[in-house]
Structures are given as structure tokens and as C-alpha cells.
PDB file of C-alpha atoms and ligand atoms in Angstrom:
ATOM      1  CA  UNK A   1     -30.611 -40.960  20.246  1.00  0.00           C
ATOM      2  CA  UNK A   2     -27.684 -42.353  19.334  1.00  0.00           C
ATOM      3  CA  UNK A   3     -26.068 -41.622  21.983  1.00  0.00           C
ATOM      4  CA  UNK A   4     -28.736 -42.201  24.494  1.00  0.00           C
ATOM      5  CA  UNK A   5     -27.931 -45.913  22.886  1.00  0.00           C
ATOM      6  CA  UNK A   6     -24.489 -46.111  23.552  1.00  0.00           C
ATOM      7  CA  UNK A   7     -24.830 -45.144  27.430  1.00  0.00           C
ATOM      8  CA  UNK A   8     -27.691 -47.913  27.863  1.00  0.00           C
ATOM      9  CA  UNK A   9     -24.793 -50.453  26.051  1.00  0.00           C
ATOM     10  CA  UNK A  10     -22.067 -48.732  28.032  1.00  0.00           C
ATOM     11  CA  UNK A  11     -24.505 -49.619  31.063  1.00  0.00           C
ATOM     12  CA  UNK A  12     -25.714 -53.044  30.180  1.00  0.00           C
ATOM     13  CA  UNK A  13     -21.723 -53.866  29.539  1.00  0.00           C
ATOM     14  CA  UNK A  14     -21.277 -52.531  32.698  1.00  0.00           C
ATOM     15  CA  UNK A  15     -23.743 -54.806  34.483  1.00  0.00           C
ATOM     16  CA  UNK A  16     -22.815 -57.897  32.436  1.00  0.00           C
ATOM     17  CA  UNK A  17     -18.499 -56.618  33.295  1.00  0.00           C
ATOM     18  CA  UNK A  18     -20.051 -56.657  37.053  1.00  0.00           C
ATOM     19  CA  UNK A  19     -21.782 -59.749  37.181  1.00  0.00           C
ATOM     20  CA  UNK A  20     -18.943 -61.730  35.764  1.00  0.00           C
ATOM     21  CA  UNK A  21     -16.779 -60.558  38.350  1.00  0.00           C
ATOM     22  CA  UNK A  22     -19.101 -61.599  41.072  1.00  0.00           C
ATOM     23  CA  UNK A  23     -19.621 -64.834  39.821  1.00  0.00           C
ATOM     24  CA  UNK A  24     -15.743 -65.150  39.408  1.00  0.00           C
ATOM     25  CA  UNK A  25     -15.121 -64.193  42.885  1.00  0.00           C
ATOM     26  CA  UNK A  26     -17.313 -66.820  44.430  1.00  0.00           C
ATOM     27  CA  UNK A  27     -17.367 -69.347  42.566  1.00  0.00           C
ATOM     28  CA  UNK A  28     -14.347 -69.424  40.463  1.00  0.00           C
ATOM     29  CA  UNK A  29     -12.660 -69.136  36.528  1.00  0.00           C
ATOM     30  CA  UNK A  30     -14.418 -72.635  35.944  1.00  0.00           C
ATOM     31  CA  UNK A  31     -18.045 -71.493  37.029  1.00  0.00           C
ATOM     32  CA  UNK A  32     -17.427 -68.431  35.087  1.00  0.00           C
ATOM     33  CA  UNK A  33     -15.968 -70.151  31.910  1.00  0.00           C
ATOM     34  CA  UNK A  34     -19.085 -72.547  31.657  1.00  0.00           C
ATOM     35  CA  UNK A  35     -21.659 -69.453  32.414  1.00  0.00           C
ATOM     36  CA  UNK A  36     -20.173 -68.227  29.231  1.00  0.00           C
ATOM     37  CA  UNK A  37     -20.335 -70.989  27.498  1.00  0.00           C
ATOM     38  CA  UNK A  38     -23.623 -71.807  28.591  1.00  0.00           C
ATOM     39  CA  UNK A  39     -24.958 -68.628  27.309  1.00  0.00           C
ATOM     40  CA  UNK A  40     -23.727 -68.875  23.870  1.00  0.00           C
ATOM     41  CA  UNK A  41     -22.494 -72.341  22.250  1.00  0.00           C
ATOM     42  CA  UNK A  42     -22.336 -74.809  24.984  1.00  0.00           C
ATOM     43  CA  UNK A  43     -24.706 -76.322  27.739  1.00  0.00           C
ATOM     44  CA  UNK A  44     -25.279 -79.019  29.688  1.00  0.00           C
ATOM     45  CA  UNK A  45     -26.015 -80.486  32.604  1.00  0.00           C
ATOM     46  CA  UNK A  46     -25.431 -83.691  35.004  1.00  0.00           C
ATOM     47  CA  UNK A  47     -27.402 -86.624  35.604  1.00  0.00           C
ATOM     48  CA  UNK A  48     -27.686 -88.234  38.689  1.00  0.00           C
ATOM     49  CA  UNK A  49     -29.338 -91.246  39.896  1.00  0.00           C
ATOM     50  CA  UNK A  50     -30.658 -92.764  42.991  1.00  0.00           C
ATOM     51  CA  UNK A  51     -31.675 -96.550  43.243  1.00  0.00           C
ATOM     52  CA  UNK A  52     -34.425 -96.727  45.262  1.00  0.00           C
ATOM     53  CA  UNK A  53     -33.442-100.311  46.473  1.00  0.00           C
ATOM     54  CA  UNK A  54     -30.718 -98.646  48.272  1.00  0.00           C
ATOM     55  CA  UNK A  55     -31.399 -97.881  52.132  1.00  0.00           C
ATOM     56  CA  UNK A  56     -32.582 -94.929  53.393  1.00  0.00           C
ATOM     57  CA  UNK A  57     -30.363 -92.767  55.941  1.00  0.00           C
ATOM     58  CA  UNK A  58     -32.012 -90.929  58.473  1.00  0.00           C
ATOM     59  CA  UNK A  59     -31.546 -86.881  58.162  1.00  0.00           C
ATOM     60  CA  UNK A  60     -32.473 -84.330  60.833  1.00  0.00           C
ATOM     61  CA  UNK A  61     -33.348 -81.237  60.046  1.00  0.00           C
ATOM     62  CA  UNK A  62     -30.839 -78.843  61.782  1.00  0.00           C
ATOM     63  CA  UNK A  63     -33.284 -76.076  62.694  1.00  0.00           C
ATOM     64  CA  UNK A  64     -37.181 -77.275  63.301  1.00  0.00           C
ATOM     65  CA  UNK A  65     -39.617 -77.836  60.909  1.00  0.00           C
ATOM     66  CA  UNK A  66     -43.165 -79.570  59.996  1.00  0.00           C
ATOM     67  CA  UNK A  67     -43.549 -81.291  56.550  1.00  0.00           C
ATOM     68  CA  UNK A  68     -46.265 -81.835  54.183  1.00  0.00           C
ATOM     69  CA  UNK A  69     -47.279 -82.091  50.821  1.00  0.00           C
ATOM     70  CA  UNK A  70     -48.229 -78.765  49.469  1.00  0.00           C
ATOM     71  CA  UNK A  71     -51.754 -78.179  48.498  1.00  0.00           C
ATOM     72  CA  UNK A  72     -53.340 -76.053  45.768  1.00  0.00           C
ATOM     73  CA  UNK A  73     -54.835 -73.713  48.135  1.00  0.00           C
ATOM     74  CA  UNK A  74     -51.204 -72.628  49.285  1.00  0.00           C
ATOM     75  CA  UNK A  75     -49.926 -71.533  45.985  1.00  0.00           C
ATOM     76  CA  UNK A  76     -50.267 -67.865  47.162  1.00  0.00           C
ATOM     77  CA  UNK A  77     -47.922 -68.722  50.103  1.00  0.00           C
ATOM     78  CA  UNK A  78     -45.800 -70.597  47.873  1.00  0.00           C
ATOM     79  CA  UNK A  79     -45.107 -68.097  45.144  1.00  0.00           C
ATOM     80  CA  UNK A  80     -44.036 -65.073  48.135  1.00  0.00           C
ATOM     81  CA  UNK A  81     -41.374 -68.176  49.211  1.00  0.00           C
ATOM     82  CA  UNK A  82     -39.943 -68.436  45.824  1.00  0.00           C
ATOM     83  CA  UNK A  83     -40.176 -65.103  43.637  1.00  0.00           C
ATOM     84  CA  UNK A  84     -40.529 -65.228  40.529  1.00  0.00           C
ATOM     85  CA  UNK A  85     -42.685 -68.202  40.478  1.00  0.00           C
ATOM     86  CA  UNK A  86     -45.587 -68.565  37.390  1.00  0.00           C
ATOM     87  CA  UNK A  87     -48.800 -69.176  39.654  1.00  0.00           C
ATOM     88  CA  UNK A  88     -50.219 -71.441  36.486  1.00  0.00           C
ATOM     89  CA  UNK A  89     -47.343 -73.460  36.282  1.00  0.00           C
ATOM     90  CA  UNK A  90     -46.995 -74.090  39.513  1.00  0.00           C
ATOM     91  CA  UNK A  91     -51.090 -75.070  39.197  1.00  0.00           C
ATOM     92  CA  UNK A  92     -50.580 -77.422  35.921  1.00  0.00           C
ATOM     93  CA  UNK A  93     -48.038 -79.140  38.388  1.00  0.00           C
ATOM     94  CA  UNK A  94     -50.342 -79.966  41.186  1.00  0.00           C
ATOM     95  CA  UNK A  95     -52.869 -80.848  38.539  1.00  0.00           C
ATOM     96  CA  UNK A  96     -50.514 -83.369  36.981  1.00  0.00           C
ATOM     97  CA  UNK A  97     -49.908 -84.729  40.708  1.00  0.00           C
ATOM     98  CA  UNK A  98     -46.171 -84.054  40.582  1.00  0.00           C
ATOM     99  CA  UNK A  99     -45.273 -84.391  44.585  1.00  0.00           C
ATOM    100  CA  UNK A 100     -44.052 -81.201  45.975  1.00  0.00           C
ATOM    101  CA  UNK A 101     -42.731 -81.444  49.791  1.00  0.00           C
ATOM    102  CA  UNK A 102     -42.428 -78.700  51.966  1.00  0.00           C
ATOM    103  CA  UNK A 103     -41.009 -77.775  55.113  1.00  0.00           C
ATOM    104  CA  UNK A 104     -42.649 -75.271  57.148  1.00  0.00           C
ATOM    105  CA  UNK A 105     -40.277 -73.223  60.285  1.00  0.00           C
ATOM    106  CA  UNK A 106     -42.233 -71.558  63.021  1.00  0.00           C
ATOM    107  CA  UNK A 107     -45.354 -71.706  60.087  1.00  0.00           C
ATOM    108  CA  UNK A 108     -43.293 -70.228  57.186  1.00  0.00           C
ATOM    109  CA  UNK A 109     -42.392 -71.875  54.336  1.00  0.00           C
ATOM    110  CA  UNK A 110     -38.698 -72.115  54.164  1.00  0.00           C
ATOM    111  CA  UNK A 111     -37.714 -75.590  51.844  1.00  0.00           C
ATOM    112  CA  UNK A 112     -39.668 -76.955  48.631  1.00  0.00           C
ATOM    113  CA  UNK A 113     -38.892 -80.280  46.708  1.00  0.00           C
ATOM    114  CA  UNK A 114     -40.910 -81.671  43.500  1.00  0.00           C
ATOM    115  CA  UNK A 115     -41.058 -85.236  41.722  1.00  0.00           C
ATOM    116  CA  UNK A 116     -42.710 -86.273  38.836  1.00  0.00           C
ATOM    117  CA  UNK A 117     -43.074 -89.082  37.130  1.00  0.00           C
ATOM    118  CA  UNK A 118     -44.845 -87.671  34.309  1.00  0.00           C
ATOM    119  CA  UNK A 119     -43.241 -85.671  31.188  1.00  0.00           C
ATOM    120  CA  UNK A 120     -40.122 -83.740  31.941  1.00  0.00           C
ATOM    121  CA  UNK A 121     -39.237 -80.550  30.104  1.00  0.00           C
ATOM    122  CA  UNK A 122     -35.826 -79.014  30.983  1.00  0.00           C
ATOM    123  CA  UNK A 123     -35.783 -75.554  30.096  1.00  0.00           C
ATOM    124  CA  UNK A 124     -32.480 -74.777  30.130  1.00  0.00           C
ATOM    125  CA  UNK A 125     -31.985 -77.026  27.353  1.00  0.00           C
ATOM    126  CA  UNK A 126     -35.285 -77.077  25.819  1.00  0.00           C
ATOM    127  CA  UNK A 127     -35.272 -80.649  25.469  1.00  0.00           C
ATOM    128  CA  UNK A 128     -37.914 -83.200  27.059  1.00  0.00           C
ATOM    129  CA  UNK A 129     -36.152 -85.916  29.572  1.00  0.00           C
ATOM    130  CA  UNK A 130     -38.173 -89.174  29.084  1.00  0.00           C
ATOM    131  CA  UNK A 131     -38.430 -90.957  32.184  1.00  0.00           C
ATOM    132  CA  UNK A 132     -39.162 -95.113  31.926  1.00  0.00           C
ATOM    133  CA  UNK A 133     -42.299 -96.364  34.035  1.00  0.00           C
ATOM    134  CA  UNK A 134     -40.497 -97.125  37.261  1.00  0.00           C
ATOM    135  CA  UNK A 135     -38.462 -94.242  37.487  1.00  0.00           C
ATOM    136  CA  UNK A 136     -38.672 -90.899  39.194  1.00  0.00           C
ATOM    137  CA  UNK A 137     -37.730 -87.496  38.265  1.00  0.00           C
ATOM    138  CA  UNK A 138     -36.744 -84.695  41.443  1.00  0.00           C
ATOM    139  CA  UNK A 139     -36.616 -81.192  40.402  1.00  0.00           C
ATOM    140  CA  UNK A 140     -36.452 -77.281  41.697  1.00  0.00           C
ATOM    141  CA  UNK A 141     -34.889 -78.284  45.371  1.00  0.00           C
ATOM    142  CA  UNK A 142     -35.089 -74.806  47.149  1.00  0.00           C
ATOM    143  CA  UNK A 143     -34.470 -73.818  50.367  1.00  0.00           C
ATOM    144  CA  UNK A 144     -34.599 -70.001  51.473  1.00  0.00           C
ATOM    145  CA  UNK A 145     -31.539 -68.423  51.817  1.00  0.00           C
ATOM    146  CA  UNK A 146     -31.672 -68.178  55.923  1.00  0.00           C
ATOM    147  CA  UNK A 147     -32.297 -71.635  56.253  1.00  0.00           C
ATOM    148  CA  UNK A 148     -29.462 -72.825  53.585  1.00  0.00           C
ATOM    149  CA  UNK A 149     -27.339 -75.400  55.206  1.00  0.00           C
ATOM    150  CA  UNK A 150     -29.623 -76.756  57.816  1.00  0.00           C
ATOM    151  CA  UNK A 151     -30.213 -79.914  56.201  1.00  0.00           C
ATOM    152  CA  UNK A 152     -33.991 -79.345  55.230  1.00  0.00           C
ATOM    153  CA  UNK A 153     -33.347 -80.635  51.518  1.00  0.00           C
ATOM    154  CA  UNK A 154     -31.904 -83.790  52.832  1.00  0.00           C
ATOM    155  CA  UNK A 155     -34.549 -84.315  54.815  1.00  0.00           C
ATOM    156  CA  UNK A 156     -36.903 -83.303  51.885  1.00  0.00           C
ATOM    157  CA  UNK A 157     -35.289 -85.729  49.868  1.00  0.00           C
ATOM    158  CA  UNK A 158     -35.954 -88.711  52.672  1.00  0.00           C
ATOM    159  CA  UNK A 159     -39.300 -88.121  52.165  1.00  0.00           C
ATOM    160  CA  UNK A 160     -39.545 -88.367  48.707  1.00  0.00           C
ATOM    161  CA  UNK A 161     -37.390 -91.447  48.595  1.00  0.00           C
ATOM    162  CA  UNK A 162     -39.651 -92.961  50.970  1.00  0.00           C
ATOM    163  CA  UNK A 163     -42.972 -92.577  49.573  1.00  0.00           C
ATOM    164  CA  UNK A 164     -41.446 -93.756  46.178  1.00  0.00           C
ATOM    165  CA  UNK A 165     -40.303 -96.406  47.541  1.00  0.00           C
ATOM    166  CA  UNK A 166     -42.844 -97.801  48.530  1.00  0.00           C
ATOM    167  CA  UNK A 167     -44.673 -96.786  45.944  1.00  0.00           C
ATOM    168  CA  UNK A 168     -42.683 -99.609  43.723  1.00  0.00           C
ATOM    169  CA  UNK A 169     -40.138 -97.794  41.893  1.00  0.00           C
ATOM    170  CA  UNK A 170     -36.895 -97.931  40.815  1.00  0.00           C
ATOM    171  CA  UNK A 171     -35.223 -94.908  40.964  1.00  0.00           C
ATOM    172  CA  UNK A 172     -35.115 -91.458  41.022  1.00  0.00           C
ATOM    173  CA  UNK A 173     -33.019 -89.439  38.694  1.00  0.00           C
ATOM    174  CA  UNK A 174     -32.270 -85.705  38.856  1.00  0.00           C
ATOM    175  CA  UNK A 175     -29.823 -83.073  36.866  1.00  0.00           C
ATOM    176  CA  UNK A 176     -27.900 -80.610  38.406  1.00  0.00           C
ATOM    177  CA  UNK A 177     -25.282 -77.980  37.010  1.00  0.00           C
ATOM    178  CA  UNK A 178     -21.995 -79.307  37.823  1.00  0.00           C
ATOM    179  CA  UNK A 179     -20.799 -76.206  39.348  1.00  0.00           C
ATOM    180  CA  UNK A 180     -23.695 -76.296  42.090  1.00  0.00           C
ATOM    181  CA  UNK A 181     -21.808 -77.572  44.675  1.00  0.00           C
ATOM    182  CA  UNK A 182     -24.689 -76.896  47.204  1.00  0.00           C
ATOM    183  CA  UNK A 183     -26.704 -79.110  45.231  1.00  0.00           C
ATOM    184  CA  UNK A 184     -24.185 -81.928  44.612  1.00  0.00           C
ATOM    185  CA  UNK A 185     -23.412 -82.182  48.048  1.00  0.00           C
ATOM    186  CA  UNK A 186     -27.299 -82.357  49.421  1.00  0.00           C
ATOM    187  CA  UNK A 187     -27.589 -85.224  45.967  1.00  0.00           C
ATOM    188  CA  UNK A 188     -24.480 -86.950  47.656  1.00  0.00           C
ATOM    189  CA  UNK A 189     -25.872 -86.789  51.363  1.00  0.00           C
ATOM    190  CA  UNK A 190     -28.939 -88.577  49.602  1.00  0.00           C
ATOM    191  CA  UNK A 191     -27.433 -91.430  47.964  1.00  0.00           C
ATOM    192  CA  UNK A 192     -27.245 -90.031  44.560  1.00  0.00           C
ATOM    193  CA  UNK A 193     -24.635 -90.268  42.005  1.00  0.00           C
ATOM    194  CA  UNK A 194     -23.710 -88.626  38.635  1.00  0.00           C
ATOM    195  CA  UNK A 195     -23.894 -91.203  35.665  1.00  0.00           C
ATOM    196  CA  UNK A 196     -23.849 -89.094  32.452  1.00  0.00           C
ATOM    197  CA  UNK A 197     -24.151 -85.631  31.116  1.00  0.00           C
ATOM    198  CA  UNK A 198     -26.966 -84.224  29.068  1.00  0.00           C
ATOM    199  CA  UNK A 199     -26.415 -80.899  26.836  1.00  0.00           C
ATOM    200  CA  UNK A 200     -26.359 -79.330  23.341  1.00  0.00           C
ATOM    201  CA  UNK A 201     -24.037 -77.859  21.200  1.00  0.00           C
ATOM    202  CA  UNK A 202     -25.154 -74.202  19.288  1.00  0.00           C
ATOM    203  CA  UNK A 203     -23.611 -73.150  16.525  1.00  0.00           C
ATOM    204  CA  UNK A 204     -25.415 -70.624  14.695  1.00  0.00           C
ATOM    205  CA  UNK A 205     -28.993 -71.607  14.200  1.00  0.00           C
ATOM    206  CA  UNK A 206     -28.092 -75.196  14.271  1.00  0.00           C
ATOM    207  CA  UNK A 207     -28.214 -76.683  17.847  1.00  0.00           C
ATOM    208  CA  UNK A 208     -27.257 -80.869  18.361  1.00  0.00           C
ATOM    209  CA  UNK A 209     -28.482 -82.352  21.666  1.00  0.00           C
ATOM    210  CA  UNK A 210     -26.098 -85.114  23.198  1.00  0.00           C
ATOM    211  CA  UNK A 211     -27.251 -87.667  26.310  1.00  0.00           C
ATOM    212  CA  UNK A 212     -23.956 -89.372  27.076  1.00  0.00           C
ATOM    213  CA  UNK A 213     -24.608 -91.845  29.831  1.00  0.00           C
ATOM    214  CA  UNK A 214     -21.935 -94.380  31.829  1.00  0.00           C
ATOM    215  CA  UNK A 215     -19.190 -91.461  32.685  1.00  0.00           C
ATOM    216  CA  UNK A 216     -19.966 -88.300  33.420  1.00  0.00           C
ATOM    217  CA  UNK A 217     -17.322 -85.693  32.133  1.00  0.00           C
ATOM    218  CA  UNK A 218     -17.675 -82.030  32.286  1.00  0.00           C
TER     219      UNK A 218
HETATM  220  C1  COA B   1     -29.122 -76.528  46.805  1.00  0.00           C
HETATM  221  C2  COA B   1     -30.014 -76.235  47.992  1.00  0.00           C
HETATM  222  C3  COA B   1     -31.433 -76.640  47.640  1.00  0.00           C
HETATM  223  C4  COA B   1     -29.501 -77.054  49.197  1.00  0.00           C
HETATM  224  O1  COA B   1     -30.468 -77.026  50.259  1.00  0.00           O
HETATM  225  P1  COA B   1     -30.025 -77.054  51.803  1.00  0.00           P
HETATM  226  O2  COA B   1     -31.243 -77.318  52.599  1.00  0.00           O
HETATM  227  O3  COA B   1     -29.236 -75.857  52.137  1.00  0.00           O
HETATM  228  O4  COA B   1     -29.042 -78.338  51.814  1.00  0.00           O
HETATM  229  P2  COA B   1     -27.969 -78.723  52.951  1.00  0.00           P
HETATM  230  O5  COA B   1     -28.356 -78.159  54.263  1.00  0.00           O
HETATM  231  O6  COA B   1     -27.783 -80.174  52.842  1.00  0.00           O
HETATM  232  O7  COA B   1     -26.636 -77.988  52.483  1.00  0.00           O
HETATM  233  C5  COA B   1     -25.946 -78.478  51.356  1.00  0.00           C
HETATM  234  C6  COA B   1     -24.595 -77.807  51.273  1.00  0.00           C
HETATM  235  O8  COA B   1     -24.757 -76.414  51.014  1.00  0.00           O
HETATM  236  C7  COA B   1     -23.620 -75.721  51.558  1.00  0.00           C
HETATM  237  N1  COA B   1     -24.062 -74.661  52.464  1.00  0.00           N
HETATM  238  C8  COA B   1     -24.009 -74.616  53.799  1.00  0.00           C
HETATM  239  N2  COA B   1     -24.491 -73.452  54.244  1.00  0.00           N
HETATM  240  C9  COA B   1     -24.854 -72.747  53.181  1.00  0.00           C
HETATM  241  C10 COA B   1     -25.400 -71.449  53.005  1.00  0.00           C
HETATM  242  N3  COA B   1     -25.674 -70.665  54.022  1.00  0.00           N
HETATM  243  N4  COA B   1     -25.680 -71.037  51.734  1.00  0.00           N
HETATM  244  C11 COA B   1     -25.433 -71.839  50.674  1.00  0.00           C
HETATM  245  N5  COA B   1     -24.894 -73.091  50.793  1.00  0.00           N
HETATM  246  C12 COA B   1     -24.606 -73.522  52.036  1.00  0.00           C
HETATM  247  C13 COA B   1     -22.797 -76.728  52.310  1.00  0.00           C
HETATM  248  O9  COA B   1     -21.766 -77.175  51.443  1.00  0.00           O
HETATM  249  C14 COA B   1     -23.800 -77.846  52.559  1.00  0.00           C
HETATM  250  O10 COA B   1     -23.177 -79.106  52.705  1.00  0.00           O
HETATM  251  P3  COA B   1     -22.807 -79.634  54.205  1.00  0.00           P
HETATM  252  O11 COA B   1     -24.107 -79.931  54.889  1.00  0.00           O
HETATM  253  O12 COA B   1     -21.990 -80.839  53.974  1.00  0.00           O
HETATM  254  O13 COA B   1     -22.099 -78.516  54.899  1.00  0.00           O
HETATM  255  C15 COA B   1     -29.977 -74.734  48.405  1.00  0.00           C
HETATM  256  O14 COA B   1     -28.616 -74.356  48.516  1.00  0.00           O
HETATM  257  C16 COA B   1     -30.691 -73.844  47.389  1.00  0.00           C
HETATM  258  O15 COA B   1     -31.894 -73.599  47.508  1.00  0.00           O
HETATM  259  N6  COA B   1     -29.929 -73.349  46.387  1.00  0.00           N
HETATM  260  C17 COA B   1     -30.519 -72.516  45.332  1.00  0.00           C
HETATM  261  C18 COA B   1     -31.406 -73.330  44.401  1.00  0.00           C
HETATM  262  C19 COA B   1     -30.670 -74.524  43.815  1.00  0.00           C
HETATM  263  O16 COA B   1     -29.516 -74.428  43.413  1.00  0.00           O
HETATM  264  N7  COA B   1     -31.388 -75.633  43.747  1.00  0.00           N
HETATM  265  C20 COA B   1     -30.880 -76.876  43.182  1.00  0.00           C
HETATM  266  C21 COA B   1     -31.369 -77.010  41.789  1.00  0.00           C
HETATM  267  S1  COA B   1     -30.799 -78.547  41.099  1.00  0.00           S
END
């Protein structure tokens, strides 16, 4: 037994040796420093905003696609997109009319964005985001790994901004990781910038939550 034990640590050391390796070869010592951190003490994550006053820059899609809203009928074809996904979550999000946009290539889905303007729960920080009346929240951009770099989530994004826009309100706000540089970069192509940092701090069984907003450190 107690040896079966040690070989399944041996082997879980190994994967966890394995993994950190991979994620320092491409993406760096910083990436890899704040994956650590992240899962013990340390977490956080950046905000970014979008005034919707702001014009509007055209995006094409590199690769063709059709857009629309998806429907509750197509959660099926939406979880084999994006494995993994919870079917009733997905559900309690249509049913709270959060907006998801997708892009469809050759009939396949192959790019999803979400907005709410209703609660926000982060989970990686297990904190609730409040959002004020006129504002926006975007969430779980995803584009399938073939179609990455083709400027669908741009283009996403341009649709959301629109129909908020014209909807009346304000803003749209959105967090990202600070080391997603794929994400950053499709947030900057949209017009959004960071303007503060939300996180917590774990020691031990106590955990404080920070929302620092005005500069956005790391
Ligand atoms: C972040 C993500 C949604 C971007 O979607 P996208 O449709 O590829 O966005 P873009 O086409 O604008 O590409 C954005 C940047 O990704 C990088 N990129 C280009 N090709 C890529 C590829 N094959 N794989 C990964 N990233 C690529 C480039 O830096 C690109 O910027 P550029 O257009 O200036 O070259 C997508 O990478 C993704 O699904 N990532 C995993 C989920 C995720 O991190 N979601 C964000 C949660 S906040």
C-alpha cells in the first residue's frame, strides 16, 4: 500500500514537474511564477474597460464565417465546441439572457463570446463582480484552436459593442489574466484598456480580497 502511494506521488510530481516545464517553455519564468502563486497564496486578475461612447472599428474576420446569437436549442452543438462545458450552466445563462455570439465556419461552430449585465461570479476568485446599471460585463471569449488568430473574437467583440451600444450603455468591462497575451491583444484590437487589478491574498484559512482601480500593476 504504502508503496503503491508513493509511486502515484512519484507520478503526480511527475506530471505537476512536467507541466511546469511546459508552461515555462512557452510562456515564460513570469507565467510560471504567477501559476504558482495563483495556486497557493496569490491571485488576481486585470480589469479592463471599454467606453461604449468610443467608435467602433470595423474587423474582418480572416477566414469566413456567419454570426448569430446562440439559441437554447444549440447547447448540444455548443458543449462538443467547448469540452468540458456544464450543459445547465450554460442553460441558467441563456435563461438569464446573458448574450452569447457565435461564429459559425462552413456550419461549425468555431468562436463564442458572452455578456451579461446581470450578477457576475468569477470563479477563479470566488468573489461576485458587481456591475452598475449601464455597464456591461464580456466573459469566456473562445475561439477553437484552428481558427485562433483569424480575427473572429474581434469581430465577436464588434458585435457585442454594437448592440450595447445602442442599447444605451456605458461600457463594457472584462478581466483577463495578465499573462494571456492572446486575450490582451484581441481586448486591445477592441478598444479596451486595463484600469485596475482585482485578486486575493491566502494565507492559511484566511483569504483578503483587494479591487485596486486607477493603475493596474501586476
Ligand atoms: C483569446 C482568444 C479568444 C483570442 O481569439 P482569436 O479569435 O484568436 O483572436 P485574434 O485573431 O484577434 O488573435 C489574437 C492574438 O492571438 C495571437 N495568435 C495568433 N495566432 C494564434 C494561434 N494560432 N494560437 C494562439 N494565439 C494566436 C496573436 O497574438 C493575435 O494577435 P494579432 O492578431 O495581432 O496577431 C483565443 O486565443 C482563445 O480562445 N484562447 C483560449 C481561451 C481564452 O484565453 N479566452 C480568453 C479568456 S479572458
Amino acid at each position: 500500500m504504502a508503496t503503491a502511494l508513493a509511486a502515484s506521488e512519484r507520478w503526480k510530481l511527475r506530471m505537476t514537474l512536467a507541466r511546469a516545464s511546459e508552461v515555462l517553455r512557452q510562456e515564460g519564468i513570469r507565467s510560471l511564477w504567477f501559476k504558482l502563486l495563483g495556486d497557493t497564496v496569490y491571485r488576481r486578475l486585470l480589469l479592463v474597460e471599454r467606453p461604449l461612447r468610443e467608435p467602433i472599428l470595423e474587423v474582418k474576420a480572416r477566414v469566413p464565417i456567419e454570426i448569430s446569437l446562440l439559441q437554447k436549442s444549440e447547447i448540444a452543438e455548443y458543449r462538443e465546441f467547448r469540452a468540458g462545458t456544464d450543459v445547465a450552466e450554460v442553460q441558467s445563462q441563456l435563461d438569464a439572457e446573458d448574450r452569447c455570439v457565435v461564429a459559425r465556419h462552413q456550419g461549425r461552430l468555431v468562436a463564442a463570446n458572452w455578456a451579461t449585465t446581470n450578477h457576475v461570479w468569477l470563479d477563479y476568485l470566488s468573489c461576485e463582480f458587481r456591475l452598475a446599471i449601464d455597464e456591461v460585463y464580456s466573459y469566456d471569449a473562445f475561439a477553437a484552436s484552428a481558427f485562433r488568430g483569424q480575427n473572429l473574437l474581434p469581430t465577436l467583440d464588434a458585435e457585442q459593442l454594437h448592440h450595447f451600444c445602442a442599447a444605451g450603455y456605458r461600457r463594457m468591462v472584462s478581466t483577463s489574466l495578465p499573462e494571456n497575451r492572446a486575450s490582451l491583444r484581441v481586448g486591445a484590437k477592441s478598444g479596451y484598456r486595463p484600469y485596475g487589478l482585482i485578486g486575493y491574498v491566502k494565507i492559511g484559512p484566511w483569504k483578503w480580497h483587494f479591487c485596486r482601480v486607477g493603475n493596474a500593476p501586476t
